[in-house]
Every structure is written in structure tokens, then in C-alpha cells.
């Protein structure tokens, strides 16, 4: 809200001296407005889940439409941060998921990577789906700073934030990853996180394959 108000005031005062600068300010306002909307939705969904008022609509699918929607929603933010987003699929038998919940799950994971990976040398986020026994795995990988080992099992807890120098200078509520875990559990799956051999970390979602 502070950023939105600041850029609106700058536009009102005529600080933007040309059309190109004005468009840049408008894009920032739009991006921050979208982020605020997603944050509010996260809070509302968390409240509904706690009160058991959020009912999931599980249907079999192959996930392409979820990734396509996420790419559309996040395109402007990815470009603004200089990131690329890729999708690789290996074996796409149908599996059950709630489309809207999975869109929110992926957006939360991507926003987390963007937020903590601003100083990364390689600005890449990769989504990969593959079968593993009776599970469909959805892996979301980045090339950011990774997660302290002591925090790997805690990052999906409600309101948990890693206590280090990076989080002290980065905005966050500790809601996004907690919501990821709750949604995936409701779909009959589980979620884990691990650091990559080199840079970054990978979040792996496991959902049961459709019968």
C-alpha cells in the first residue's frame, strides 16, 4: 500500500517527466496492486481453511492449464524482476487437484523465489512434473540463496520466517508457504523442500495419481 500511494503521489505531482517514466510508474502500481490482492486472498483462504470452510473441487487433469494460467498471471512480475519461467513435463497421466488452489500454490512458490532471489546470478525458475510410483511430482526449482538447513522442515509452518539477514530486509508474512502445505494436504498429498547441489532450492509437491 505504501508503494502504491507513493507512486500515485509522484504521478499526481508530475514527477514523471515523460510518458515512458509514467508507464513505468503505472506498471509498478499494477504489480503492487496484484501482489496486495494475492496477499489478501492468502489471508482469506487461510482463515477459511482454519474454519474448515474451504471446499476443494478435485478433478483429474494433466496440469498444463494450471501452468499456462500461472505464466499469464506472473508474466509482468517475472519480466520486471528479469526472471525466466520454464515448464518441463515427463509423463502426464491425469491426477486429481483443485485448479484454483494449484494456481495459488504455484504463484506463492514463484513469488517466494522472486522475493529472495533478487541477487541471484541466474534468474531462473523451473517447474517440472514427473511420475514416481503412485505419485505425480511437481518440482519448483530456483537458483536463489537456498534455505538454511535448520529451517527446511519449518518453512511450511504457519507464520514462520527464517531468521537471517536476508529475511530482515525482505517483506513477508509467513502465510504463503503455510497455505501451500495446507492446500496440498487437503488434496491428499505432501510437500517437502531441499537445497539444490549448487544454488537455490527445490520444493517438491506429491499428489496421488488418478485411479
Short mmCIF file of N, CA, C and O in Angstrom, two decimals, residues 46-99:
data_model
loop_
_atom_site.label_atom_id
_atom_site.label_comp_id
_atom_site.label_asym_id
_atom_site.label_seq_id
_atom_site.Cartn_x
_atom_site.Cartn_y
_atom_site.Cartn_z
N UNK A 46 -6.53 -18.77 4.20
CA UNK A 46 -6.01 -19.35 5.43
C UNK A 46 -7.10 -19.37 6.50
O UNK A 46 -7.27 -20.37 7.21
N UNK A 47 -7.87 -18.28 6.60
CA UNK A 47 -8.96 -18.22 7.58
C UNK A 47 -10.03 -19.27 7.28
O UNK A 47 -10.54 -19.94 8.18
N UNK A 48 -10.36 -19.43 5.98
CA UNK A 48 -11.38 -20.43 5.60
C UNK A 48 -10.90 -21.85 5.90
O UNK A 48 -11.67 -22.69 6.34
N UNK A 49 -9.62 -22.10 5.63
CA UNK A 49 -9.07 -23.43 5.91
C UNK A 49 -9.08 -23.73 7.40
O UNK A 49 -9.38 -24.85 7.82
N UNK A 50 -8.74 -22.73 8.21
CA UNK A 50 -8.72 -22.92 9.66
C UNK A 50 -10.13 -23.23 10.17
O UNK A 50 -10.31 -24.00 11.12
N UNK A 51 -11.15 -22.63 9.54
CA UNK A 51 -12.54 -22.85 9.97
C UNK A 51 -13.21 -23.98 9.20
O UNK A 51 -14.41 -24.20 9.34
N UNK A 52 -12.39 -24.68 8.35
CA UNK A 52 -12.90 -25.78 7.52
C UNK A 52 -14.05 -25.35 6.62
O UNK A 52 -15.01 -26.09 6.40
N UNK A 53 -13.96 -24.11 6.10
CA UNK A 53 -14.99 -23.58 5.21
C UNK A 53 -14.55 -23.60 3.74
O UNK A 53 -15.33 -23.28 2.86
N UNK A 54 -13.32 -23.97 3.48
CA UNK A 54 -12.80 -24.01 2.11
C UNK A 54 -12.97 -25.42 1.56
O UNK A 54 -12.34 -26.35 2.05
N UNK A 55 -13.85 -25.57 0.58
CA UNK A 55 -14.11 -26.87 -0.03
C UNK A 55 -13.37 -26.94 -1.36
O UNK A 55 -13.51 -26.06 -2.21
N UNK A 56 -12.56 -27.98 -1.55
CA UNK A 56 -11.81 -28.14 -2.78
C UNK A 56 -12.61 -28.90 -3.82
O UNK A 56 -13.41 -29.78 -3.49
N UNK A 57 -12.40 -28.55 -5.07
CA UNK A 57 -13.07 -29.20 -6.20
C UNK A 57 -12.03 -30.03 -6.94
O UNK A 57 -11.40 -29.56 -7.90
N UNK A 58 -11.82 -31.27 -6.49
CA UNK A 58 -10.79 -32.12 -7.07
C UNK A 58 -11.28 -32.77 -8.36
O UNK A 58 -12.30 -33.45 -8.37
N UNK A 59 -10.53 -32.53 -9.44
CA UNK A 59 -10.86 -33.12 -10.74
C UNK A 59 -9.57 -33.62 -11.39
O UNK A 59 -8.50 -33.03 -11.20
N UNK A 60 -9.65 -34.70 -12.18
CA UNK A 60 -8.44 -35.20 -12.86
C UNK A 60 -8.03 -34.27 -13.99
O UNK A 60 -8.87 -33.76 -14.74
N UNK A 61 -6.75 -34.03 -14.10
CA UNK A 61 -6.22 -33.19 -15.17
C UNK A 61 -4.75 -33.47 -15.38
O UNK A 61 -4.15 -34.29 -14.68
N UNK A 62 -4.16 -32.79 -16.36
CA UNK A 62 -2.74 -33.01 -16.66
C UNK A 62 -1.88 -31.77 -16.39
O UNK A 62 -0.73 -31.72 -16.81
N UNK A 63 -2.46 -30.75 -15.75
CA UNK A 63 -1.71 -29.64 -15.17
C UNK A 63 -1.27 -28.55 -16.15
O UNK A 63 -0.87 -27.48 -15.73
N UNK A 64 -1.31 -28.81 -17.47
CA UNK A 64 -0.84 -27.78 -18.41
C UNK A 64 -1.60 -26.48 -18.27
O UNK A 64 -1.02 -25.39 -18.34
N UNK A 65 -2.94 -26.56 -18.06
CA UNK A 65 -3.74 -25.33 -17.99
C UNK A 65 -3.42 -24.54 -16.74
O UNK A 65 -3.52 -23.31 -16.72
N UNK A 66 -3.00 -25.23 -15.66
CA UNK A 66 -2.60 -24.53 -14.44
C UNK A 66 -1.33 -23.72 -14.69
O UNK A 66 -1.25 -22.53 -14.36
N UNK A 67 -0.33 -24.36 -15.30
CA UNK A 67 0.93 -23.67 -15.57
C UNK A 67 0.72 -22.51 -16.55
O UNK A 67 1.29 -21.44 -16.37
N UNK A 68 -0.13 -22.73 -17.56
CA UNK A 68 -0.40 -21.66 -18.53
C UNK A 68 -1.02 -20.45 -17.85
O UNK A 68 -0.66 -19.29 -18.14
N UNK A 69 -1.96 -20.67 -16.93
CA UNK A 69 -2.60 -19.58 -16.20
C UNK A 69 -1.58 -18.85 -15.32
O UNK A 69 -1.56 -17.62 -15.25
N UNK A 70 -0.73 -19.62 -14.65
CA UNK A 70 0.28 -19.02 -13.78
C UNK A 70 1.26 -18.18 -14.60
O UNK A 70 1.65 -17.08 -14.20
N UNK A 71 1.67 -18.68 -15.76
CA UNK A 71 2.58 -17.92 -16.62
C UNK A 71 1.95 -16.60 -17.05
O UNK A 71 2.62 -15.57 -17.10
N UNK A 72 0.65 -16.62 -17.34
CA UNK A 72 -0.06 -15.39 -17.74
C UNK A 72 -0.13 -14.40 -16.59
O UNK A 72 0.16 -13.21 -16.75
N UNK A 73 -0.51 -14.90 -15.40
CA UNK A 73 -0.67 -14.03 -14.22
C UNK A 73 0.67 -13.42 -13.80
O UNK A 73 0.75 -12.24 -13.44
N UNK A 74 1.74 -14.21 -13.87
CA UNK A 74 3.04 -13.78 -13.34
C UNK A 74 3.96 -13.17 -14.40
O UNK A 74 5.07 -12.75 -14.06
N UNK A 75 3.53 -13.11 -15.65
CA UNK A 75 4.41 -12.67 -16.73
C UNK A 75 5.02 -11.29 -16.47
O UNK A 75 6.23 -11.10 -16.60
N UNK A 76 4.18 -10.33 -16.12
CA UNK A 76 4.68 -8.96 -15.90
C UNK A 76 5.68 -8.91 -14.75
O UNK A 76 6.73 -8.26 -14.86
N UNK A 77 5.39 -9.61 -13.66
CA UNK A 77 6.29 -9.61 -12.50
C UNK A 77 7.60 -10.29 -12.82
O UNK A 77 8.68 -9.82 -12.42
N UNK A 78 7.54 -11.40 -13.57
CA UNK A 78 8.76 -12.10 -13.96
C UNK A 78 9.64 -11.21 -14.83
O UNK A 78 10.86 -11.13 -14.64
N UNK A 79 9.03 -10.52 -15.79
CA UNK A 79 9.78 -9.61 -16.66
C UNK A 79 10.39 -8.47 -15.85
O UNK A 79 11.55 -8.09 -16.07
N UNK A 80 9.61 -7.94 -14.93
CA UNK A 80 10.09 -6.82 -14.10
C UNK A 80 11.32 -7.22 -13.28
O UNK A 80 12.26 -6.44 -13.11
N UNK A 81 11.33 -8.47 -12.80
CA UNK A 81 12.45 -8.95 -11.97
C UNK A 81 13.56 -9.57 -12.81
O UNK A 81 14.59 -9.98 -12.27
N UNK A 82 13.36 -9.68 -14.14
CA UNK A 82 14.38 -10.25 -15.01
C UNK A 82 14.48 -11.75 -14.94
O UNK A 82 15.54 -12.33 -15.19
N UNK A 83 13.37 -12.44 -14.61
CA UNK A 83 13.36 -13.88 -14.44
C UNK A 83 12.75 -14.60 -15.64
O UNK A 83 11.90 -14.05 -16.35
N UNK A 84 13.19 -15.84 -15.85
CA UNK A 84 12.56 -16.72 -16.83
C UNK A 84 11.85 -17.85 -16.08
O UNK A 84 12.30 -18.27 -15.01
N UNK A 85 10.74 -18.34 -16.65
CA UNK A 85 9.98 -19.44 -16.06
C UNK A 85 9.81 -20.52 -17.12
O UNK A 85 9.29 -20.26 -18.20
N UNK A 86 10.27 -21.73 -16.83
CA UNK A 86 10.16 -22.83 -17.78
C UNK A 86 9.31 -23.95 -17.20
O UNK A 86 9.20 -24.09 -15.98
N UNK A 87 8.75 -24.76 -18.10
CA UNK A 87 7.90 -25.88 -17.69
C UNK A 87 8.31 -27.11 -18.47
O UNK A 87 8.38 -27.10 -19.70
N UNK A 88 8.64 -28.19 -17.75
CA UNK A 88 9.04 -29.45 -18.36
C UNK A 88 8.15 -30.56 -17.81
O UNK A 88 7.96 -30.68 -16.60
N UNK A 89 7.59 -31.37 -18.70
CA UNK A 89 6.69 -32.43 -18.26
C UNK A 89 7.22 -33.79 -18.71
O UNK A 89 7.64 -33.97 -19.84
N UNK A 90 7.19 -34.73 -17.78
CA UNK A 90 7.61 -36.10 -18.07
C UNK A 90 6.49 -37.03 -17.62
O UNK A 90 6.28 -37.22 -16.43
N UNK A 91 5.77 -37.58 -18.56
CA UNK A 91 4.67 -38.47 -18.19
C UNK A 91 3.53 -37.69 -17.57
O UNK A 91 3.64 -37.23 -16.44
N UNK A 92 2.47 -37.48 -18.32
CA UNK A 92 1.38 -36.63 -17.83
C UNK A 92 0.07 -37.39 -17.73
O UNK A 92 -0.93 -37.03 -18.32
N UNK A 93 0.10 -38.52 -17.00
CA UNK A 93 -1.17 -39.19 -16.72
C UNK A 93 -2.01 -38.26 -15.83
O UNK A 93 -1.46 -37.49 -15.03
N UNK A 94 -3.34 -38.32 -15.93
CA UNK A 94 -4.17 -37.45 -15.10
C UNK A 94 -3.96 -37.70 -13.61
O UNK A 94 -3.72 -38.83 -13.18
N UNK A 95 -4.02 -36.63 -12.85
CA UNK A 95 -4.02 -36.74 -11.39
C UNK A 95 -5.00 -35.71 -10.84
O UNK A 95 -5.33 -34.72 -11.51
N UNK A 96 -5.50 -35.94 -9.64
CA UNK A 96 -6.55 -35.10 -9.08
C UNK A 96 -5.99 -33.87 -8.38
O UNK A 96 -5.06 -33.97 -7.58
N UNK A 97 -6.57 -32.72 -8.67
CA UNK A 97 -6.19 -31.48 -7.99
C UNK A 97 -7.29 -30.45 -8.15
O UNK A 97 -8.16 -30.57 -9.03
N UNK A 98 -7.27 -29.45 -7.30
CA UNK A 98 -8.17 -28.31 -7.40
C UNK A 98 -7.46 -27.24 -8.21
O UNK A 98 -6.41 -26.74 -7.81
N UNK A 99 -8.00 -26.89 -9.36
CA UNK A 99 -7.31 -25.99 -10.30
C UNK A 99 -6.96 -24.64 -9.65
O UNK A 99 -5.82 -24.19 -9.74
#
